Short mmCIF file of C-alpha atoms and ligand atoms in Angstrom, two decimals:
data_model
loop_
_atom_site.label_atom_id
_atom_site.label_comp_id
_atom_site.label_asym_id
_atom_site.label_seq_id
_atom_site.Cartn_x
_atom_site.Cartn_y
_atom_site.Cartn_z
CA UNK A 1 21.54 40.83 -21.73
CA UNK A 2 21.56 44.35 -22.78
CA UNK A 3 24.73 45.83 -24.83
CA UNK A 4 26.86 48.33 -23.81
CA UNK A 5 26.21 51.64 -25.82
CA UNK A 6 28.82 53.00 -27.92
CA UNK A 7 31.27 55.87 -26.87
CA UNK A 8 30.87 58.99 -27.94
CA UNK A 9 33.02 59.91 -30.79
CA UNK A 10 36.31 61.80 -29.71
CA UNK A 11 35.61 65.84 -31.20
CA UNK A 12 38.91 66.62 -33.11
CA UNK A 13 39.75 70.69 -33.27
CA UNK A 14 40.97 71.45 -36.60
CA UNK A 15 42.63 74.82 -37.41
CA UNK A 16 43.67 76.14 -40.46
CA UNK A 17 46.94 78.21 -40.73
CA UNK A 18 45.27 81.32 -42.96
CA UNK A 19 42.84 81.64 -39.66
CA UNK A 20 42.06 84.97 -38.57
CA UNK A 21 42.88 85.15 -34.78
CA UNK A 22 39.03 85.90 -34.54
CA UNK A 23 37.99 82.97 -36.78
CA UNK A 24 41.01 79.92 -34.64
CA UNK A 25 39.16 82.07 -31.02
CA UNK A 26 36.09 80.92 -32.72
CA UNK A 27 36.82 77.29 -33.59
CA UNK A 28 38.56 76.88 -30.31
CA UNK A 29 35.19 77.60 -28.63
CA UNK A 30 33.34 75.36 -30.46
CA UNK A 31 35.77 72.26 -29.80
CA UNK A 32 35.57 73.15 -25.85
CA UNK A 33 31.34 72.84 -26.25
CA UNK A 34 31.74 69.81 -28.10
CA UNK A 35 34.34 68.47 -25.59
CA UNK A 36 31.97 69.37 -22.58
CA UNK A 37 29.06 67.86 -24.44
CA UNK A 38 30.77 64.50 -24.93
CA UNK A 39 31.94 64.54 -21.06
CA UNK A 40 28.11 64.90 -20.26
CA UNK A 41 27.19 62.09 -22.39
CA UNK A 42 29.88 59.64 -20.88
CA UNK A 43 29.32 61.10 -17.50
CA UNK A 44 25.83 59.69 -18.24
CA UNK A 45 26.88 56.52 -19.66
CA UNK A 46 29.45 56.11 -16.52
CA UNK A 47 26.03 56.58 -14.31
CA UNK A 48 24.43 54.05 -16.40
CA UNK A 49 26.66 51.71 -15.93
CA UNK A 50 27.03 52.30 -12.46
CA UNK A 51 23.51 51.56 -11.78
CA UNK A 52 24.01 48.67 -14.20
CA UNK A 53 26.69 47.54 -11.56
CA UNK A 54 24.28 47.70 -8.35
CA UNK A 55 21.53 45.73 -10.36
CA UNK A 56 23.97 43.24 -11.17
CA UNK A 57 25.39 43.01 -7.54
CA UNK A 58 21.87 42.56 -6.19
CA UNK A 59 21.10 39.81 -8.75
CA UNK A 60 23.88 37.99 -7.69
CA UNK A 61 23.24 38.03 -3.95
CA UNK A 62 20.08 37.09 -4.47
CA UNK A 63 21.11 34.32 -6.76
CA UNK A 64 23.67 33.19 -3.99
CA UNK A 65 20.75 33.51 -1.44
CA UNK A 66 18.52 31.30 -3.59
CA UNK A 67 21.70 28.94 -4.15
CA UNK A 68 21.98 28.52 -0.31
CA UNK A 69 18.46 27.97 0.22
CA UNK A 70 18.34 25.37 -2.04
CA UNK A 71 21.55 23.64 -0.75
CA UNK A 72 19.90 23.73 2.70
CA UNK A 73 16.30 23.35 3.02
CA UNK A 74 14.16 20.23 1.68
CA UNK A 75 11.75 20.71 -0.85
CA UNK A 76 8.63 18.77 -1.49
CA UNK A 77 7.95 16.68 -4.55
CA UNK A 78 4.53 18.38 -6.57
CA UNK A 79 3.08 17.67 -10.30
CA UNK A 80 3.05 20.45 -12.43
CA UNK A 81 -1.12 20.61 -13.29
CA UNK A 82 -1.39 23.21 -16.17
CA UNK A 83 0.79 25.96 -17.47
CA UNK A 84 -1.22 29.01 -17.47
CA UNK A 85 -0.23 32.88 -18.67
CA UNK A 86 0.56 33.93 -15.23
CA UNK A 87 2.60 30.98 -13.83
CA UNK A 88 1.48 27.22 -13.46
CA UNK A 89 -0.65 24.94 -11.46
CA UNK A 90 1.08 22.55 -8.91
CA UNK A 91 -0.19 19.86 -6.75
CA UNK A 92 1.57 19.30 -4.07
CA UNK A 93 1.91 15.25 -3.39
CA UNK A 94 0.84 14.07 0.01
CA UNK A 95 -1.57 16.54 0.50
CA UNK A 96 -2.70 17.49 -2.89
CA UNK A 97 -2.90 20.72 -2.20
CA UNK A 98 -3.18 22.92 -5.66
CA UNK A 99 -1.36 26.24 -5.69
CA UNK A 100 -0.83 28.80 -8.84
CA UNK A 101 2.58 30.08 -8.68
CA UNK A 102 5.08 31.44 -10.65
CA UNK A 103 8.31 30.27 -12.17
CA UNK A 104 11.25 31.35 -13.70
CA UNK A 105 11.56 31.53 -17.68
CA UNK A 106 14.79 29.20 -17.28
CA UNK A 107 12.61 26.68 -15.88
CA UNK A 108 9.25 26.95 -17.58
CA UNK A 109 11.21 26.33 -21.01
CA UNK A 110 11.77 22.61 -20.03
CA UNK A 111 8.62 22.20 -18.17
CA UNK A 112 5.35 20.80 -19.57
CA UNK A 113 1.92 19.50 -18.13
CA UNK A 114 2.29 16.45 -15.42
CA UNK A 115 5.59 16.89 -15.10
CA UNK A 116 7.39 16.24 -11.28
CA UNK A 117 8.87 19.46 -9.86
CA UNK A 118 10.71 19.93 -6.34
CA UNK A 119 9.01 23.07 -4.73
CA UNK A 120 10.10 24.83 -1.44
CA UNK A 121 7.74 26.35 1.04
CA UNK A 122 6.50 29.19 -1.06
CA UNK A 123 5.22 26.82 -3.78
CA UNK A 124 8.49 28.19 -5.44
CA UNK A 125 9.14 25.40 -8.44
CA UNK A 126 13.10 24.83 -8.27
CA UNK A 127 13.40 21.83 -10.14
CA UNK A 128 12.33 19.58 -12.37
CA UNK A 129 12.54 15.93 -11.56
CA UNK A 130 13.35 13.53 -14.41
CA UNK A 131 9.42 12.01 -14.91
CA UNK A 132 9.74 8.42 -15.96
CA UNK A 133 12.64 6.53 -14.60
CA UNK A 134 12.69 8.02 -11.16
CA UNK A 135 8.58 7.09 -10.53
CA UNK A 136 8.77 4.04 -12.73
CA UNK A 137 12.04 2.33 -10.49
CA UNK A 138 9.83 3.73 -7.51
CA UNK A 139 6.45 2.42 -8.54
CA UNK A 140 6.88 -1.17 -9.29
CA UNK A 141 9.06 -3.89 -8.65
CA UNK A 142 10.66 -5.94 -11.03
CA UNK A 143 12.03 -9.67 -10.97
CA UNK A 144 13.18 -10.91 -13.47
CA UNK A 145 13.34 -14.46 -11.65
CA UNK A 146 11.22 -14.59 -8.48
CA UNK A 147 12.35 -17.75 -6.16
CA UNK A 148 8.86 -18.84 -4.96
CA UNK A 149 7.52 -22.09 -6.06
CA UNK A 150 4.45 -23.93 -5.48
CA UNK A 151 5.91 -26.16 -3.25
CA UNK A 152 6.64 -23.59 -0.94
CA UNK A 153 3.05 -22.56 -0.50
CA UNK A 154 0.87 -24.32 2.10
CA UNK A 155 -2.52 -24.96 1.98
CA UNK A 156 -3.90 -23.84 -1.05
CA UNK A 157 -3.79 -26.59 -3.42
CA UNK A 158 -6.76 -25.77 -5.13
CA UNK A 159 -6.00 -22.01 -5.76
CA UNK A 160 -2.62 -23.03 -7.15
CA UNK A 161 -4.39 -25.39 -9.90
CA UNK A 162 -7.17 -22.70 -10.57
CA UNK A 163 -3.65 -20.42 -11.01
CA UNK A 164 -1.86 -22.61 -13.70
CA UNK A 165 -5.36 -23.12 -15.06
CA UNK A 166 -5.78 -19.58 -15.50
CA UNK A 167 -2.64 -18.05 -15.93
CA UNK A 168 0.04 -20.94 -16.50
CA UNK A 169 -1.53 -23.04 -19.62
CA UNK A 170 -2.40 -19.86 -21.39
CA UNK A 171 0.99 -18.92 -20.94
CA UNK A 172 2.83 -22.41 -21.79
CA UNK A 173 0.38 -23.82 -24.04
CA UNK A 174 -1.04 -20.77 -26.12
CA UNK A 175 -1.37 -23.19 -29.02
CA UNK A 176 -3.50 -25.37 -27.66
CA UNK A 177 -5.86 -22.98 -26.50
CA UNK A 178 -6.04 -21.67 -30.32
CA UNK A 179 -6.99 -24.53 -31.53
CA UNK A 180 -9.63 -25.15 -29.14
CA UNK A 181 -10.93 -21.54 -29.88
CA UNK A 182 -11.47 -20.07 -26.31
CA UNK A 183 -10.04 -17.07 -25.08
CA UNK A 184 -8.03 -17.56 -21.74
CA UNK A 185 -9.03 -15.47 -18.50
CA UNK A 186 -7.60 -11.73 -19.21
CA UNK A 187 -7.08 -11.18 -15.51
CA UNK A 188 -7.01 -13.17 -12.44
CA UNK A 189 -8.36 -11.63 -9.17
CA UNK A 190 -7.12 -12.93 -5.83
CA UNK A 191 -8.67 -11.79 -2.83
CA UNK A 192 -8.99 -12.59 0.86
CA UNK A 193 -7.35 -11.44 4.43
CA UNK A 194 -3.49 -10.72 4.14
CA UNK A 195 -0.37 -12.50 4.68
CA UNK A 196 -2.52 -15.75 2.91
CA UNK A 197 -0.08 -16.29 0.12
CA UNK A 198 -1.65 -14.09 -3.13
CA UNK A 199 1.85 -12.52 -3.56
CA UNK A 200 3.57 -15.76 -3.42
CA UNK A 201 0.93 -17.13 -6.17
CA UNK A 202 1.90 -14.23 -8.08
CA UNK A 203 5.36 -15.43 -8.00
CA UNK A 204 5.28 -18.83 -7.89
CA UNK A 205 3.64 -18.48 -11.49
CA UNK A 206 6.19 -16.02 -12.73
CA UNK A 207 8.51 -18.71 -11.83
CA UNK A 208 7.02 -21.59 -13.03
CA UNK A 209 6.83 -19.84 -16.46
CA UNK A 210 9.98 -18.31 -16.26
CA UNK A 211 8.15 -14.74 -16.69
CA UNK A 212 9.05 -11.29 -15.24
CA UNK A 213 7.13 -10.61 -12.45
CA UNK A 214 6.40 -7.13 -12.58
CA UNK A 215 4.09 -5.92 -9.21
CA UNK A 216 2.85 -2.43 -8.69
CA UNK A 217 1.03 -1.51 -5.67
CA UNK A 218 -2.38 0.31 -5.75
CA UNK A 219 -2.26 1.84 -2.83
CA UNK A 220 1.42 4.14 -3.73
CA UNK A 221 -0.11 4.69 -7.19
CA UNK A 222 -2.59 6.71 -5.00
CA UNK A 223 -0.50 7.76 -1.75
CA UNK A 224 2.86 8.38 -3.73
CA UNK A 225 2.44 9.24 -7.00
CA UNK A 226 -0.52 11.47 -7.24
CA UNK A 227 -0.86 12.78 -10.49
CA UNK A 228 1.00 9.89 -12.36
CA UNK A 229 -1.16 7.11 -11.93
CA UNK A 230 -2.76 6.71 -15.33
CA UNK A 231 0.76 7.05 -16.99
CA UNK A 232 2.18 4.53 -14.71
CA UNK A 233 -0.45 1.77 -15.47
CA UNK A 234 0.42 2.40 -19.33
CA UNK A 235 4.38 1.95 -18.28
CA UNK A 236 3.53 -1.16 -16.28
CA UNK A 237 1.86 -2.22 -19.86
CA UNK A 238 4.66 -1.03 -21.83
CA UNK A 239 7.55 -2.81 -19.28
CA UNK A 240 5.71 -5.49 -19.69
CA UNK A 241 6.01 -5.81 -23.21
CA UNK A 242 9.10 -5.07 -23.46
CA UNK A 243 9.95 -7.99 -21.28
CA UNK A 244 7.45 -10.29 -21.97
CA UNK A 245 6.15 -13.54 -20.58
CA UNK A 246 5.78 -10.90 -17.91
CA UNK A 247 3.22 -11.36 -15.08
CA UNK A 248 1.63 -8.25 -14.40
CA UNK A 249 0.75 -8.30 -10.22
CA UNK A 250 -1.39 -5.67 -8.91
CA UNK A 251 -1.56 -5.75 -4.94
CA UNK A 252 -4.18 -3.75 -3.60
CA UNK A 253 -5.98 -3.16 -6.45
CA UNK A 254 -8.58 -1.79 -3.94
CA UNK A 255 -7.00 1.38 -3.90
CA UNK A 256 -7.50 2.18 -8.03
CA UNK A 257 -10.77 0.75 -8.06
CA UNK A 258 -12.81 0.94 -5.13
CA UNK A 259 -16.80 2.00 -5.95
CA UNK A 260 -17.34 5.36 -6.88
CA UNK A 261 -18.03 7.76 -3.35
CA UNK A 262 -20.24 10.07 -3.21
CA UNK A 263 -17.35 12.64 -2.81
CA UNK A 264 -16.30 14.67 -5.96
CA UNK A 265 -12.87 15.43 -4.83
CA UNK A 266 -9.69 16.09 -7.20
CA UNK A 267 -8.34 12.79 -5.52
CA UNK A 268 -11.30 10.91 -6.91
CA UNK A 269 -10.93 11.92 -9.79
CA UNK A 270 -7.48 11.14 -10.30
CA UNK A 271 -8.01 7.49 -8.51
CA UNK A 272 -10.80 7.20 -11.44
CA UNK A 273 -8.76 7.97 -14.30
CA UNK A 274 -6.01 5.52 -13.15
CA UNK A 275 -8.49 2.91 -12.74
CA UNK A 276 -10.33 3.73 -16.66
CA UNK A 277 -6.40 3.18 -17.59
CA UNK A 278 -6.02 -0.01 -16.00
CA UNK A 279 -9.41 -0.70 -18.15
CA UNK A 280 -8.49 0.70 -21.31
CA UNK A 281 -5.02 -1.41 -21.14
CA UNK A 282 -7.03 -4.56 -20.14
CA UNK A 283 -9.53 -4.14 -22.88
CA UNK A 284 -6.67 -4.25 -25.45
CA UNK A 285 -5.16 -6.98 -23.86
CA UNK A 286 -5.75 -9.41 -26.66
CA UNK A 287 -3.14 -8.31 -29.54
CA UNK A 288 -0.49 -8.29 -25.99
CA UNK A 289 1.09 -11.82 -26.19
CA UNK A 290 2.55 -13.18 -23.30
CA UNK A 291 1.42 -11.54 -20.19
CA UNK A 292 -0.90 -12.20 -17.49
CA UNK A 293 -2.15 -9.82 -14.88
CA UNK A 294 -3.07 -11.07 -11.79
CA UNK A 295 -4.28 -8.69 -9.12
CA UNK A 296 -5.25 -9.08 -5.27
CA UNK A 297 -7.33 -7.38 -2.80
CA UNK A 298 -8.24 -7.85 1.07
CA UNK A 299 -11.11 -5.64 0.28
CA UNK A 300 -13.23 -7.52 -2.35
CA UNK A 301 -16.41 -5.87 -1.19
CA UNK A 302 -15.04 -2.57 -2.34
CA UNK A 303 -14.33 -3.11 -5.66
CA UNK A 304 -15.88 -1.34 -8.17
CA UNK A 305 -17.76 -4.44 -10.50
CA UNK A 306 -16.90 -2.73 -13.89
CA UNK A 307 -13.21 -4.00 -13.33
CA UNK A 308 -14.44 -7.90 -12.88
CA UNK A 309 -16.65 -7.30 -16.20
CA UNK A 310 -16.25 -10.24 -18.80
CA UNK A 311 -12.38 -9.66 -20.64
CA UNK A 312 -11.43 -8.11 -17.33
CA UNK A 313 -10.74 -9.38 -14.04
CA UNK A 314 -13.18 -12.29 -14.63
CA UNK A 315 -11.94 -15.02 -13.15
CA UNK A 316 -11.79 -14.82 -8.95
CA UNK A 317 -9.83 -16.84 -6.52
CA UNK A 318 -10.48 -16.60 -2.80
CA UNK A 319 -7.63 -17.36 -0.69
CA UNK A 320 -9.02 -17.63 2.38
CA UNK A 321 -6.68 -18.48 6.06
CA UNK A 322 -5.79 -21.58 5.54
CA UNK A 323 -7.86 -25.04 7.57
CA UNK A 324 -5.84 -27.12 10.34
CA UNK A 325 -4.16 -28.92 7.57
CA UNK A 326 -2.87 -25.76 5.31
CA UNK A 327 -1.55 -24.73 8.97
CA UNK A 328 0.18 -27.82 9.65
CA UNK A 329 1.80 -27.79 6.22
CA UNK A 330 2.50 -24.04 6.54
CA UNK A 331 4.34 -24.33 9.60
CA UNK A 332 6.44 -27.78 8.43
CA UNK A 333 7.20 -25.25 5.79
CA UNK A 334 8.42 -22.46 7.75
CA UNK A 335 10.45 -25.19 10.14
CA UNK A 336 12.19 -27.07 7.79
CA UNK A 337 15.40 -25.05 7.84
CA UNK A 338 14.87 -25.63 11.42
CA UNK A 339 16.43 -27.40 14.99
CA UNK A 340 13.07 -29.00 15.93
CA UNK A 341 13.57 -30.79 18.68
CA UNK A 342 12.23 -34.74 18.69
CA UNK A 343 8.89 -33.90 21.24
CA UNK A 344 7.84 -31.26 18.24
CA UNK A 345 4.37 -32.11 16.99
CA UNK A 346 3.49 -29.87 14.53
CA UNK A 347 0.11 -31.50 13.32
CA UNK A 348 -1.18 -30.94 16.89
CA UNK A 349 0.05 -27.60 17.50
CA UNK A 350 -1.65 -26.42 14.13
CA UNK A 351 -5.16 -26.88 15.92
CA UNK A 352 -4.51 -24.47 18.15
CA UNK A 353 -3.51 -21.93 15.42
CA UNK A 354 -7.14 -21.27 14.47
CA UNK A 355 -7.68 -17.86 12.77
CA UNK A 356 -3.79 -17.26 11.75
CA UNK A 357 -2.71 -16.20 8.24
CA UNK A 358 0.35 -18.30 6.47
CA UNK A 359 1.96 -14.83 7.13
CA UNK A 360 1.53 -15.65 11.15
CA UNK A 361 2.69 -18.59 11.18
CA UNK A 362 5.64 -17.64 9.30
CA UNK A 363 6.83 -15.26 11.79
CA UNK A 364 5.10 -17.38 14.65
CA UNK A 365 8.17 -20.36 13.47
CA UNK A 366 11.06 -17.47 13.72
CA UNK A 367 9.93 -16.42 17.02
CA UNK A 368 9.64 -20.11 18.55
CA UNK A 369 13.43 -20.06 17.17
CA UNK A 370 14.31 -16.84 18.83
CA UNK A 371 12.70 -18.16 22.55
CA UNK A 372 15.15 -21.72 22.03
CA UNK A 373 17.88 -18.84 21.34
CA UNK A 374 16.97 -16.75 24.50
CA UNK A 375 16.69 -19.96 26.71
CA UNK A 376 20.48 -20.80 25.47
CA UNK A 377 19.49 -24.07 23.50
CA UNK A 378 19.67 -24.88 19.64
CA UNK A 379 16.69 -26.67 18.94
CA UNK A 380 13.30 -25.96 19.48
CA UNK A 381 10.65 -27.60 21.16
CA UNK A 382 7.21 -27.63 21.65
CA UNK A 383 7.16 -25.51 24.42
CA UNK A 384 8.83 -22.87 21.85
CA UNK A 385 5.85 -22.37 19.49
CA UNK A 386 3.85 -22.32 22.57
CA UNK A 387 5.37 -18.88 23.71
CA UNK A 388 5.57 -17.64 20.33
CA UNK A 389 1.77 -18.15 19.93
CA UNK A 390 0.98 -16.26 22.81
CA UNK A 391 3.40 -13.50 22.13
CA UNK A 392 1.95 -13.18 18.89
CA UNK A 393 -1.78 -13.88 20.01
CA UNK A 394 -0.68 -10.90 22.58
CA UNK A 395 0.64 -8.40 19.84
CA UNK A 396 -2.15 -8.57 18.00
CA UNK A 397 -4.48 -7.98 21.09
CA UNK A 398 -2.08 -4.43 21.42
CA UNK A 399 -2.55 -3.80 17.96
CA UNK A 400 -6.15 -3.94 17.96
CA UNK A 401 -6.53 -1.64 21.26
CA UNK A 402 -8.14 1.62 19.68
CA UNK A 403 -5.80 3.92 18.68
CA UNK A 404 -6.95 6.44 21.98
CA UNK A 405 -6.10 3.99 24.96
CA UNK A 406 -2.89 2.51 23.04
N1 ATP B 1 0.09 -20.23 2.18
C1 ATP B 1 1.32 -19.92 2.61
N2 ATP B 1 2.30 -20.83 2.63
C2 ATP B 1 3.52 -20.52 3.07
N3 ATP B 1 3.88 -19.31 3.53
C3 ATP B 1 2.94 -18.35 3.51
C4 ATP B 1 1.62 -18.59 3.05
N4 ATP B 1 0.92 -17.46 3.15
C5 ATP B 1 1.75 -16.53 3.63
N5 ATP B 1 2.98 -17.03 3.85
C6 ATP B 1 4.14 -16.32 4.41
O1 ATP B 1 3.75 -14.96 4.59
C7 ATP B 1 4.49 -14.07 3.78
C8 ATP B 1 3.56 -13.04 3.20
O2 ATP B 1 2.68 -13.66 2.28
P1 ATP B 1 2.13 -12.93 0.98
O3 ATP B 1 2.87 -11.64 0.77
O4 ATP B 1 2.11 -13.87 -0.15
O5 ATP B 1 0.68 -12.62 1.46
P2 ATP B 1 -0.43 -11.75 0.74
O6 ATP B 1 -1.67 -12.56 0.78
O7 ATP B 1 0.05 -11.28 -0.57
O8 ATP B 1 -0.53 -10.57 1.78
P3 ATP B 1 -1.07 -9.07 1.60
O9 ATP B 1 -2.52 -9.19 1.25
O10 ATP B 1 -0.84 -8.52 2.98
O11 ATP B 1 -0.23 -8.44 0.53
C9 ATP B 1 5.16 -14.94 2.75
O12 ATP B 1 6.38 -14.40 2.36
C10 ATP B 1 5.31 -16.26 3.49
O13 ATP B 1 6.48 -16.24 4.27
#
């Protein structure tokens, strides 16, 4: 802020006694053109100040303007690109539209390079949003003692023992694998149609090894948090470490590493610079100690093959829907909590569940409880799943109707 100048000093009128009347008419002038030059200069400085005063005023109503507006209207969440000479680059998330705008000095001072700002319609940045804890408590999901076990999954024997082969020993038994001299799998790969069980694995591991389970989902890193994907991957690493045995989960890893496109878009290229993190952090997996990554996909034809290189993700696991017998055990399960009435044959009604995920039949058991509910009766019969299969066979007939006739 500018400084008030100094006033004027006051003229003083001296007059001597031995004056000539001539000589005091004289002095008396000069005093009076000093005093009216000193009026002109505060009369000036008075103007000056008044001016000072309206500048001031406006300031303030347009900082109580801005105030309001910001009190009132949403903004939207952006990175901050690049700080340029004229203002800086912002990306707006969602759309990823990239504006240049400007921004005020009080602001720029704390802001740097990939930071998260709130901006209002004008691309106006207003705020910036502290980086790390808000995305990382966003991004991933962390349990520090996940209450799945592998007797709760149905069906997949044989992908639970390649998962404690895999993931377990190495985990438990890190000695022995030493002294045998053979590297354990670096990353497990899951894949198959959804709602088969991968995320219970996941956790059913984490708990068997009493290990953080730690899952981020590909798909936010790319919807949610554009522009922060590559740094998130190296704080899942880091969290990790810092709570190790951790299992690392990656749902949808899909979404960071699908094969190149032949589209060159910014959103490309941010997708492939998270995915060269994930790569870099696997490749120094080694020296990490106690934590596994596991990661699962319903899209395994889209991956990208440089992540299921040797040291990578090289060791896959299809989970596929699970047989007549996975469905029988799914749904006794799902129904043991439950009423079931005495006529309740579960091992026949599974063959008529062809073609249904563990997820299905999961919420295929609560609806058979909610029909027993609606007819007034607490246990469920046969007849019960029967109505939940078709209402469920019948959603999923809506939900396949193209989007245009829905
Ligand atoms: N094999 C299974 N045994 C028992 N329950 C299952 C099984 N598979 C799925 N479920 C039920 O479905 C729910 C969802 O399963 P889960 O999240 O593990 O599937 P997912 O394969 O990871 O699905 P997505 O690919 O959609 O993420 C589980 O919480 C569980 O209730």
């Amino acid at each position: 802020m500018s400084r008030s100048p100094s006033l004027p000093e006051r003229p003083r009128l001296e007059l001597d006694p031995d004056m000539t009347p001539d000589e005091r008419l004289e002095a008396l002038r000069e005093h009076f053109k000093e005093i009216v030059q000193v009026n002109e200069q505060l009369t000036e400085q008075l103007d000056a100040a008044r001016d000072r005063q309206h500048d001031l005023t406006d300031e303030v109503d347009q900082l109580e303007r801005e105030n309001e507006t910001l009190k009132t209207s949403s903004l939207y969440i952006a990175t901050a690109e690049e700080l340029t000479d004229d203002g800086v680059v912002v990306k707006q998330h969602g759309n990823n539209q990239e504006v240049l705008t400007e921004v005020s000095p009080s602001i720029r001072d704390g802001l740097e390079a990939g930071d998260r700002v709130a901006i209002n319609d004008s691309f106006g940045v207003k705020q910036i949003l502290d980086p790390e804890t808000d995305a990382r408590a966003q991004a991933m999901q962390v349990d520090g003692s996940p209450d799945v076990s592998y007797s709760d999954i149905g069906g997949l024997e044989e992908q639970i023992r390649e998962v404690r082969e895999a993931v377990e020993e190495p985990l438990v038994n890190a000695e022995q694998f030493r002294e045998v001299g053979i590297e354990p799998p670096s990353g497990v790969l899951l894949h198959g149609p959804p709602g088969t069980g991968k995320t219970m694995l996941a956790k059913a591991v984490a708990n068997e090894t009493d290990a953080t389970f730690i899952k981020m989902a590909g798909s936010e890193l790319v919807r949610k948090f554009i522009g922060e994907g590559a740094r998130l991957v190296r704080d899942l690493f880091e969290l990790a470490a810092e709570r190790e045995p951790a299992i690392i989960f990656i749902d949808e890893i899909d979404a960071i590493a699908a094969k190149r496109t032949e589209s060159k878009t910014s959103g490309d290229a941010e997708v492939q610079r998270t995915m060269m993190q994930l790569l870099s952090e696997m490749d120094g997996f080694d020296e990490r100690g106690e934590i596994r990554i596991i990661a699962a996909t319903n899209r395994f034809d889209m991956l990208d093959r440089a992540i299921l290189r040797p040291g990578r993700f090289d060791r896959l696991i299809e989970v596929p829907n699970p047989d007549v017998e996975g469905r029988e055990r799914i749904l006794e399960i799902h129904t043991q909590e439950m009423n079931l009435d005495d006529d309740v044959d579960l091992g026949a009604f599974a063959t008529e569940t062809d073609g249904l995920s563990g997820a299905e039949l999961a919420s295929l058991a609560t609806e058979a409880g909610m029909f027993a509910i609606r007819d007034g009766r607490t246990t469920v019969q046969q007849s019960d799943l029967h109505d939940a299969l078709e209402k469920i066979e019948a959603d999923d007939d809506a939900s396949s109707v193209p989007v245009a006739f829905a």
